[in-house]
Short mmCIF file of C-alpha atoms in Angstrom, two decimals:
data_model
loop_
_atom_site.label_atom_id
_atom_site.label_comp_id
_atom_site.label_asym_id
_atom_site.label_seq_id
_atom_site.Cartn_x
_atom_site.Cartn_y
_atom_site.Cartn_z
CA UNK A 1 -56.89 -64.44 -37.73
CA UNK A 2 -56.59 -61.00 -39.34
CA UNK A 3 -57.74 -60.00 -42.82
CA UNK A 4 -57.04 -56.63 -44.49
CA UNK A 5 -60.03 -55.22 -46.42
CA UNK A 6 -61.04 -52.03 -48.24
CA UNK A 7 -64.17 -50.34 -46.90
CA UNK A 8 -66.23 -47.21 -47.55
CA UNK A 9 -66.83 -44.79 -44.70
CA UNK A 10 -69.87 -42.53 -44.28
CA UNK A 11 -68.43 -40.05 -46.77
CA UNK A 12 -67.96 -42.87 -49.31
CA UNK A 13 -64.21 -42.59 -48.95
CA UNK A 14 -62.27 -45.79 -49.59
CA UNK A 15 -60.12 -46.74 -46.58
CA UNK A 16 -58.12 -49.72 -45.51
CA UNK A 17 -59.32 -51.64 -42.46
CA UNK A 18 -58.90 -54.97 -40.77
CA UNK A 19 -61.31 -57.67 -39.63
CA UNK A 20 -60.16 -59.93 -36.82
CA UNK A 21 -61.72 -63.30 -36.06
CA UNK A 22 -61.82 -63.94 -32.31
CA UNK A 23 -62.66 -66.89 -30.06
CA UNK A 24 -64.99 -66.66 -27.08
CA UNK A 25 -64.07 -68.85 -24.11
CA UNK A 26 -65.90 -70.06 -21.05
CA UNK A 27 -64.45 -68.02 -18.13
CA UNK A 28 -64.21 -71.06 -15.83
CA UNK A 29 -63.16 -73.98 -18.02
CA UNK A 30 -61.43 -72.02 -20.78
CA UNK A 31 -63.20 -74.10 -23.44
CA UNK A 32 -64.10 -72.45 -26.74
CA UNK A 33 -67.79 -71.42 -26.77
CA UNK A 34 -67.90 -69.81 -30.20
CA UNK A 35 -66.43 -67.22 -32.54
CA UNK A 36 -67.03 -63.56 -33.34
CA UNK A 37 -65.28 -60.89 -35.35
CA UNK A 38 -64.35 -57.29 -34.66
CA UNK A 39 -63.80 -54.51 -37.16
CA UNK A 40 -61.27 -51.77 -36.53
CA UNK A 41 -58.92 -49.58 -38.48
CA UNK A 42 -55.82 -51.47 -39.51
CA UNK A 43 -53.12 -49.13 -38.19
CA UNK A 44 -53.53 -49.49 -34.40
CA UNK A 45 -54.01 -53.24 -34.67
CA UNK A 46 -50.91 -53.54 -36.80
CA UNK A 47 -48.91 -51.65 -34.16
CA UNK A 48 -50.29 -53.92 -31.46
CA UNK A 49 -49.40 -57.05 -33.40
CA UNK A 50 -45.91 -55.82 -34.06
CA UNK A 51 -45.37 -55.23 -30.34
CA UNK A 52 -46.50 -58.77 -29.51
CA UNK A 53 -44.30 -60.53 -32.05
CA UNK A 54 -41.51 -62.66 -30.51
CA UNK A 55 -37.87 -61.85 -31.08
CA UNK A 56 -37.66 -64.72 -33.54
CA UNK A 57 -39.63 -67.79 -34.49
CA UNK A 58 -37.09 -70.60 -34.64
CA UNK A 59 -37.90 -74.11 -35.88
CA UNK A 60 -37.95 -75.59 -32.37
CA UNK A 61 -40.74 -73.40 -30.97
CA UNK A 62 -43.83 -75.49 -30.23
CA UNK A 63 -46.18 -73.78 -27.80
CA UNK A 64 -49.68 -75.16 -28.41
CA UNK A 65 -51.69 -73.63 -25.58
CA UNK A 66 -54.97 -75.43 -26.28
CA UNK A 67 -53.45 -78.84 -27.08
CA UNK A 68 -50.91 -79.51 -24.36
CA UNK A 69 -50.72 -83.25 -25.13
CA UNK A 70 -49.90 -82.50 -28.77
CA UNK A 71 -47.37 -79.89 -27.70
CA UNK A 72 -45.62 -82.39 -25.41
CA UNK A 73 -45.44 -85.04 -28.16
CA UNK A 74 -43.99 -82.51 -30.59
CA UNK A 75 -41.52 -81.29 -27.96
CA UNK A 76 -40.39 -84.86 -27.20
CA UNK A 77 -39.92 -85.51 -30.92
CA UNK A 78 -37.79 -82.38 -31.33
CA UNK A 79 -35.86 -83.25 -28.17
CA UNK A 80 -35.07 -86.69 -29.55
CA UNK A 81 -33.76 -85.04 -32.74
CA UNK A 82 -31.52 -82.69 -30.73
CA UNK A 83 -30.11 -85.56 -28.63
CA UNK A 84 -29.54 -87.71 -31.70
CA UNK A 85 -27.73 -84.89 -33.51
CA UNK A 86 -25.38 -84.46 -30.51
CA UNK A 87 -24.08 -81.08 -31.71
CA UNK A 88 -23.83 -79.33 -28.32
CA UNK A 89 -24.66 -79.62 -24.62
CA UNK A 90 -28.15 -78.62 -23.51
CA UNK A 91 -29.99 -78.04 -20.25
CA UNK A 92 -33.56 -79.30 -20.02
CA UNK A 93 -35.53 -77.29 -17.47
CA UNK A 94 -38.91 -78.14 -15.98
CA UNK A 95 -40.24 -74.82 -14.69
CA UNK A 96 -43.37 -74.61 -12.57
CA UNK A 97 -45.41 -71.69 -11.24
CA UNK A 98 -45.41 -73.14 -7.73
CA UNK A 99 -48.05 -70.82 -6.29
CA UNK A 100 -50.50 -71.14 -9.19
CA UNK A 101 -53.25 -72.60 -6.97
CA UNK A 102 -52.97 -69.52 -4.76
CA UNK A 103 -53.06 -67.28 -7.83
CA UNK A 104 -56.28 -68.95 -9.01
CA UNK A 105 -57.89 -68.47 -5.59
CA UNK A 106 -57.17 -64.71 -5.64
CA UNK A 107 -57.66 -63.90 -9.33
CA UNK A 108 -60.27 -64.61 -11.96
CA UNK A 109 -59.64 -67.34 -14.54
CA UNK A 110 -58.80 -64.77 -17.20
CA UNK A 111 -56.28 -62.92 -15.00
CA UNK A 112 -54.72 -66.20 -13.84
CA UNK A 113 -54.20 -67.26 -17.44
CA UNK A 114 -52.72 -63.85 -18.28
CA UNK A 115 -49.87 -64.70 -15.89
CA UNK A 116 -49.37 -68.04 -17.70
CA UNK A 117 -49.54 -66.37 -21.13
CA UNK A 118 -47.07 -63.66 -20.12
CA UNK A 119 -44.72 -66.35 -18.76
CA UNK A 120 -44.84 -68.09 -22.15
CA UNK A 121 -44.18 -64.81 -23.99
CA UNK A 122 -41.14 -64.05 -21.81
CA UNK A 123 -39.71 -67.56 -22.31
CA UNK A 124 -40.24 -67.40 -26.06
CA UNK A 125 -38.68 -63.95 -26.32
CA UNK A 126 -35.49 -65.16 -24.61
CA UNK A 127 -34.77 -68.23 -26.76
CA UNK A 128 -32.25 -68.81 -29.53
CA UNK A 129 -33.24 -70.59 -32.74
CA UNK A 130 -31.63 -73.82 -31.52
CA UNK A 131 -33.71 -73.79 -28.33
CA UNK A 132 -37.33 -74.51 -27.53
CA UNK A 133 -40.08 -74.70 -24.96
CA UNK A 134 -43.46 -76.27 -24.34
CA UNK A 135 -46.38 -75.34 -22.07
CA UNK A 136 -46.89 -78.94 -21.00
CA UNK A 137 -49.41 -78.25 -18.23
CA UNK A 138 -51.36 -75.14 -17.33
CA UNK A 139 -48.67 -73.68 -15.07
CA UNK A 140 -45.65 -75.82 -16.08
CA UNK A 141 -43.13 -75.50 -18.90
CA UNK A 142 -40.32 -77.53 -20.38
CA UNK A 143 -37.49 -75.31 -21.65
CA UNK A 144 -34.47 -76.49 -23.64
CA UNK A 145 -31.49 -74.11 -23.45
CA UNK A 146 -27.93 -74.36 -24.70
CA UNK A 147 -25.57 -75.24 -21.84
CA UNK A 148 -22.22 -73.43 -21.95
CA UNK A 149 -21.89 -73.85 -18.19
CA UNK A 150 -23.78 -73.65 -14.90
CA UNK A 151 -23.05 -69.97 -14.26
CA UNK A 152 -24.19 -68.83 -17.72
CA UNK A 153 -27.30 -71.02 -17.56
CA UNK A 154 -28.39 -69.66 -14.18
CA UNK A 155 -27.72 -66.11 -15.35
CA UNK A 156 -30.17 -66.61 -18.25
CA UNK A 157 -32.73 -68.27 -15.99
CA UNK A 158 -32.41 -65.40 -13.51
CA UNK A 159 -33.15 -62.89 -16.29
CA UNK A 160 -36.32 -64.79 -17.23
CA UNK A 161 -37.22 -65.25 -13.56
CA UNK A 162 -36.94 -61.50 -12.89
CA UNK A 163 -39.17 -60.64 -15.86
CA UNK A 164 -41.79 -63.26 -14.99
CA UNK A 165 -41.98 -62.47 -11.27
CA UNK A 166 -42.01 -58.75 -12.11
CA UNK A 167 -45.35 -59.19 -13.92
CA UNK A 168 -48.05 -58.60 -11.30
CA UNK A 169 -51.83 -58.63 -11.17
CA UNK A 170 -53.91 -56.93 -8.50
CA UNK A 171 -56.44 -58.74 -6.31
CA UNK A 172 -58.12 -56.05 -4.26
CA UNK A 173 -55.22 -54.16 -2.73
CA UNK A 174 -52.82 -57.11 -3.04
CA UNK A 175 -50.23 -57.63 -5.78
CA UNK A 176 -50.09 -61.23 -7.02
CA UNK A 177 -46.99 -62.55 -8.81
CA UNK A 178 -45.67 -65.93 -9.91
CA UNK A 179 -43.19 -67.86 -7.76
CA UNK A 180 -41.06 -70.23 -9.86
CA UNK A 181 -39.13 -73.44 -9.21
CA UNK A 182 -36.83 -75.13 -11.74
CA UNK A 183 -35.73 -78.73 -12.13
CA UNK A 184 -32.70 -79.14 -14.42
CA UNK A 185 -31.06 -82.09 -16.13
CA UNK A 186 -27.99 -81.71 -18.36
CA UNK A 187 -27.90 -83.34 -21.81
CA UNK A 188 -24.31 -83.92 -22.84
CA UNK A 189 -23.46 -84.07 -26.54
CA UNK A 190 -23.38 -87.69 -27.66
CA UNK A 191 -25.43 -88.87 -24.67
CA UNK A 192 -27.94 -91.49 -25.82
CA UNK A 193 -31.36 -91.64 -24.20
CA UNK A 194 -35.02 -91.00 -24.97
CA UNK A 195 -36.73 -87.67 -24.40
CA UNK A 196 -39.13 -89.26 -21.89
CA UNK A 197 -36.19 -90.16 -19.64
CA UNK A 198 -34.78 -86.62 -19.68
CA UNK A 199 -38.16 -85.01 -19.03
CA UNK A 200 -38.74 -87.36 -16.09
CA UNK A 201 -35.35 -86.44 -14.65
CA UNK A 202 -36.19 -82.73 -14.86
CA UNK A 203 -39.57 -83.31 -13.17
CA UNK A 204 -37.93 -85.32 -10.35
CA UNK A 205 -35.43 -82.51 -9.78
CA UNK A 206 -38.18 -79.87 -9.73
CA UNK A 207 -40.20 -81.86 -7.19
CA UNK A 208 -37.25 -81.59 -4.79
CA UNK A 209 -36.80 -77.87 -5.40
CA UNK A 210 -38.00 -75.51 -2.67
CA UNK A 211 -39.40 -72.07 -3.59
CA UNK A 212 -37.36 -69.11 -2.39
CA UNK A 213 -38.25 -65.46 -1.85
CA UNK A 214 -39.82 -63.61 -4.76
CA UNK A 215 -37.22 -62.84 -7.42
CA UNK A 216 -34.65 -65.37 -6.19
CA UNK A 217 -33.72 -68.23 -8.49
CA UNK A 218 -34.82 -71.62 -7.11
CA UNK A 219 -33.11 -74.47 -9.00
CA UNK A 220 -32.43 -78.15 -8.39
CA UNK A 221 -30.14 -80.27 -10.58
CA UNK A 222 -30.74 -83.94 -11.30
CA UNK A 223 -27.90 -85.93 -9.71
CA UNK A 224 -26.78 -89.50 -8.97
CA UNK A 225 -28.89 -89.73 -5.82
CA UNK A 226 -31.98 -88.83 -7.83
CA UNK A 227 -30.89 -91.28 -10.54
CA UNK A 228 -30.74 -94.08 -7.94
CA UNK A 229 -34.23 -93.09 -6.79
CA UNK A 230 -35.51 -93.36 -10.36
CA UNK A 231 -33.92 -96.81 -10.77
CA UNK A 232 -35.50 -97.88 -7.49
CA UNK A 233 -38.92 -96.58 -8.59
CA UNK A 234 -38.58 -98.41 -11.90
CA UNK A 235 -37.83 -101.66 -10.07
CA UNK A 236 -40.86 -101.23 -7.82
CA UNK A 237 -43.14 -100.30 -10.75
CA UNK A 238 -42.01 -103.36 -12.71
CA UNK A 239 -42.40 -105.89 -9.89
CA UNK A 240 -45.17 -104.67 -7.60
CA UNK A 241 -48.20 -106.20 -9.35
CA UNK A 242 -46.45 -109.55 -9.74
CA UNK A 243 -45.49 -109.43 -6.05
CA UNK A 244 -49.09 -108.67 -5.10
CA UNK A 245 -50.40 -111.62 -7.13
CA UNK A 246 -47.74 -113.88 -5.58
CA UNK A 247 -48.84 -112.88 -2.05
CA UNK A 248 -45.55 -111.19 -1.17
CA UNK A 249 -47.33 -108.39 0.67
CA UNK A 250 -48.04 -108.81 4.35
CA UNK A 251 -49.55 -106.82 7.18
CA UNK A 252 -48.03 -105.55 10.38
CA UNK A 253 -50.41 -104.75 13.23
CA UNK A 254 -49.79 -101.50 15.07
CA UNK A 255 -51.63 -101.71 18.42
CA UNK A 256 -54.27 -99.23 19.59
CA UNK A 257 -53.89 -98.90 23.34
CA UNK A 258 -56.53 -97.63 25.76
CA UNK A 259 -54.59 -95.82 28.48
CA UNK A 260 -57.47 -95.61 30.98
CA UNK A 261 -58.17 -99.35 30.72
CA UNK A 262 -54.48 -100.21 30.34
CA UNK A 263 -55.14 -102.66 27.53
CA UNK A 264 -54.88 -103.14 23.78
CA UNK A 265 -58.29 -102.54 22.21
CA UNK A 266 -57.48 -102.92 18.50
CA UNK A 267 -54.85 -102.48 15.82
CA UNK A 268 -54.12 -100.65 12.59
CA UNK A 269 -53.12 -102.87 9.68
CA UNK A 270 -50.01 -101.56 7.89
CA UNK A 271 -48.89 -102.93 4.52
CA UNK A 272 -45.34 -104.23 4.00
CA UNK A 273 -43.78 -105.73 0.88
CA UNK A 274 -41.53 -108.71 1.61
CA UNK A 275 -39.12 -108.67 -1.33
CA UNK A 276 -37.05 -111.84 -0.89
CA UNK A 277 -36.54 -111.18 2.80
CA UNK A 278 -36.13 -107.40 2.47
CA UNK A 279 -39.03 -105.24 3.65
CA UNK A 280 -40.13 -102.40 1.34
CA UNK A 281 -42.09 -99.76 3.25
CA UNK A 282 -45.26 -97.93 2.13
CA UNK A 283 -43.50 -94.60 1.55
CA UNK A 284 -41.84 -96.22 -1.47
CA UNK A 285 -44.63 -98.26 -3.04
CA UNK A 286 -47.93 -96.57 -2.06
CA UNK A 287 -47.42 -93.47 -4.32
CA UNK A 288 -46.61 -95.76 -7.26
CA UNK A 289 -49.70 -97.93 -6.65
CA UNK A 290 -51.76 -94.73 -6.56
CA UNK A 291 -50.14 -93.40 -9.73
CA UNK A 292 -51.03 -96.46 -11.84
CA UNK A 293 -54.49 -96.92 -10.23
CA UNK A 294 -53.57 -100.28 -8.64
CA UNK A 295 -54.09 -99.04 -5.09
CA UNK A 296 -57.59 -100.61 -4.96
CA UNK A 297 -56.14 -104.08 -5.60
CA UNK A 298 -53.67 -103.57 -2.75
CA UNK A 299 -56.49 -102.30 -0.47
CA UNK A 300 -58.60 -105.37 -1.20
CA UNK A 301 -55.64 -107.70 -0.60
CA UNK A 302 -54.90 -106.11 2.80
CA UNK A 303 -58.61 -106.08 3.69
CA UNK A 304 -58.85 -109.80 2.91
CA UNK A 305 -55.77 -110.53 5.01
CA UNK A 306 -57.19 -108.57 7.95
CA UNK A 307 -60.55 -110.38 7.74
CA UNK A 308 -58.70 -113.71 7.67
CA UNK A 309 -56.73 -112.84 10.80
CA UNK A 310 -59.86 -111.63 12.62
CA UNK A 311 -61.63 -114.93 11.82
CA UNK A 312 -58.63 -116.91 13.11
#
């Protein structure tokens, strides 16, 4: 926060100056440790502030860097309003700095966050008043852009991509830059759905996107195949705990074979879900059990089944 004040210098001359209140953060966690203020002449600070101002500050903008959960709720609320109004087509983009873990291993916390902050500044500076964005996780953003067509959308994303990847930090003699991937879902005017559904679609699309060479635009669009996958996941999420309680999970024993002795010496117990005669394999249900913290219940069920078979 900046406050303009009148001060007296050593010659008792009255001059305008500015006091700025600053936050001090822990370099590792980023948590606020305390506050301090600095005193400088107003003119250079005013020039600096003017240079940092975004192109505009439309009503949709909702970057809340220190309160990502609040930012996401506000973004979802605004997204619901846009969908309900149904005035135009939009593209919802989930953009991720894919190599952020590598960036953190090479750079300090402060320099890593400078890349995130600069990414946010570039996004904000390239939005119209009817568009918005949200820094939902440390290195991930939701961006809502008007959708006149695929070619125009990708042209805008490429412009942002070039600016973001062009911002580099040095680690020793190495230049470090962000590598971006984008998951996109299209919101057609008049389409009725909740914001949570659209954001999930964009995340699913981004998860299937593969990073390309630096500067190239890596995008993946949500399609019918992904939609079927979401429906399948929803079915599994809804029914898996009930199926576990009903004993619909079973084990298959994969033998361990001792080649030198030419005999089976043990087995690995593999979980299968018998869904009314159709087997559902672990690749589908294990990640969902892990996501909702029910994996321990499945582990204990399989362990009990194994012990029962060993006793028999």
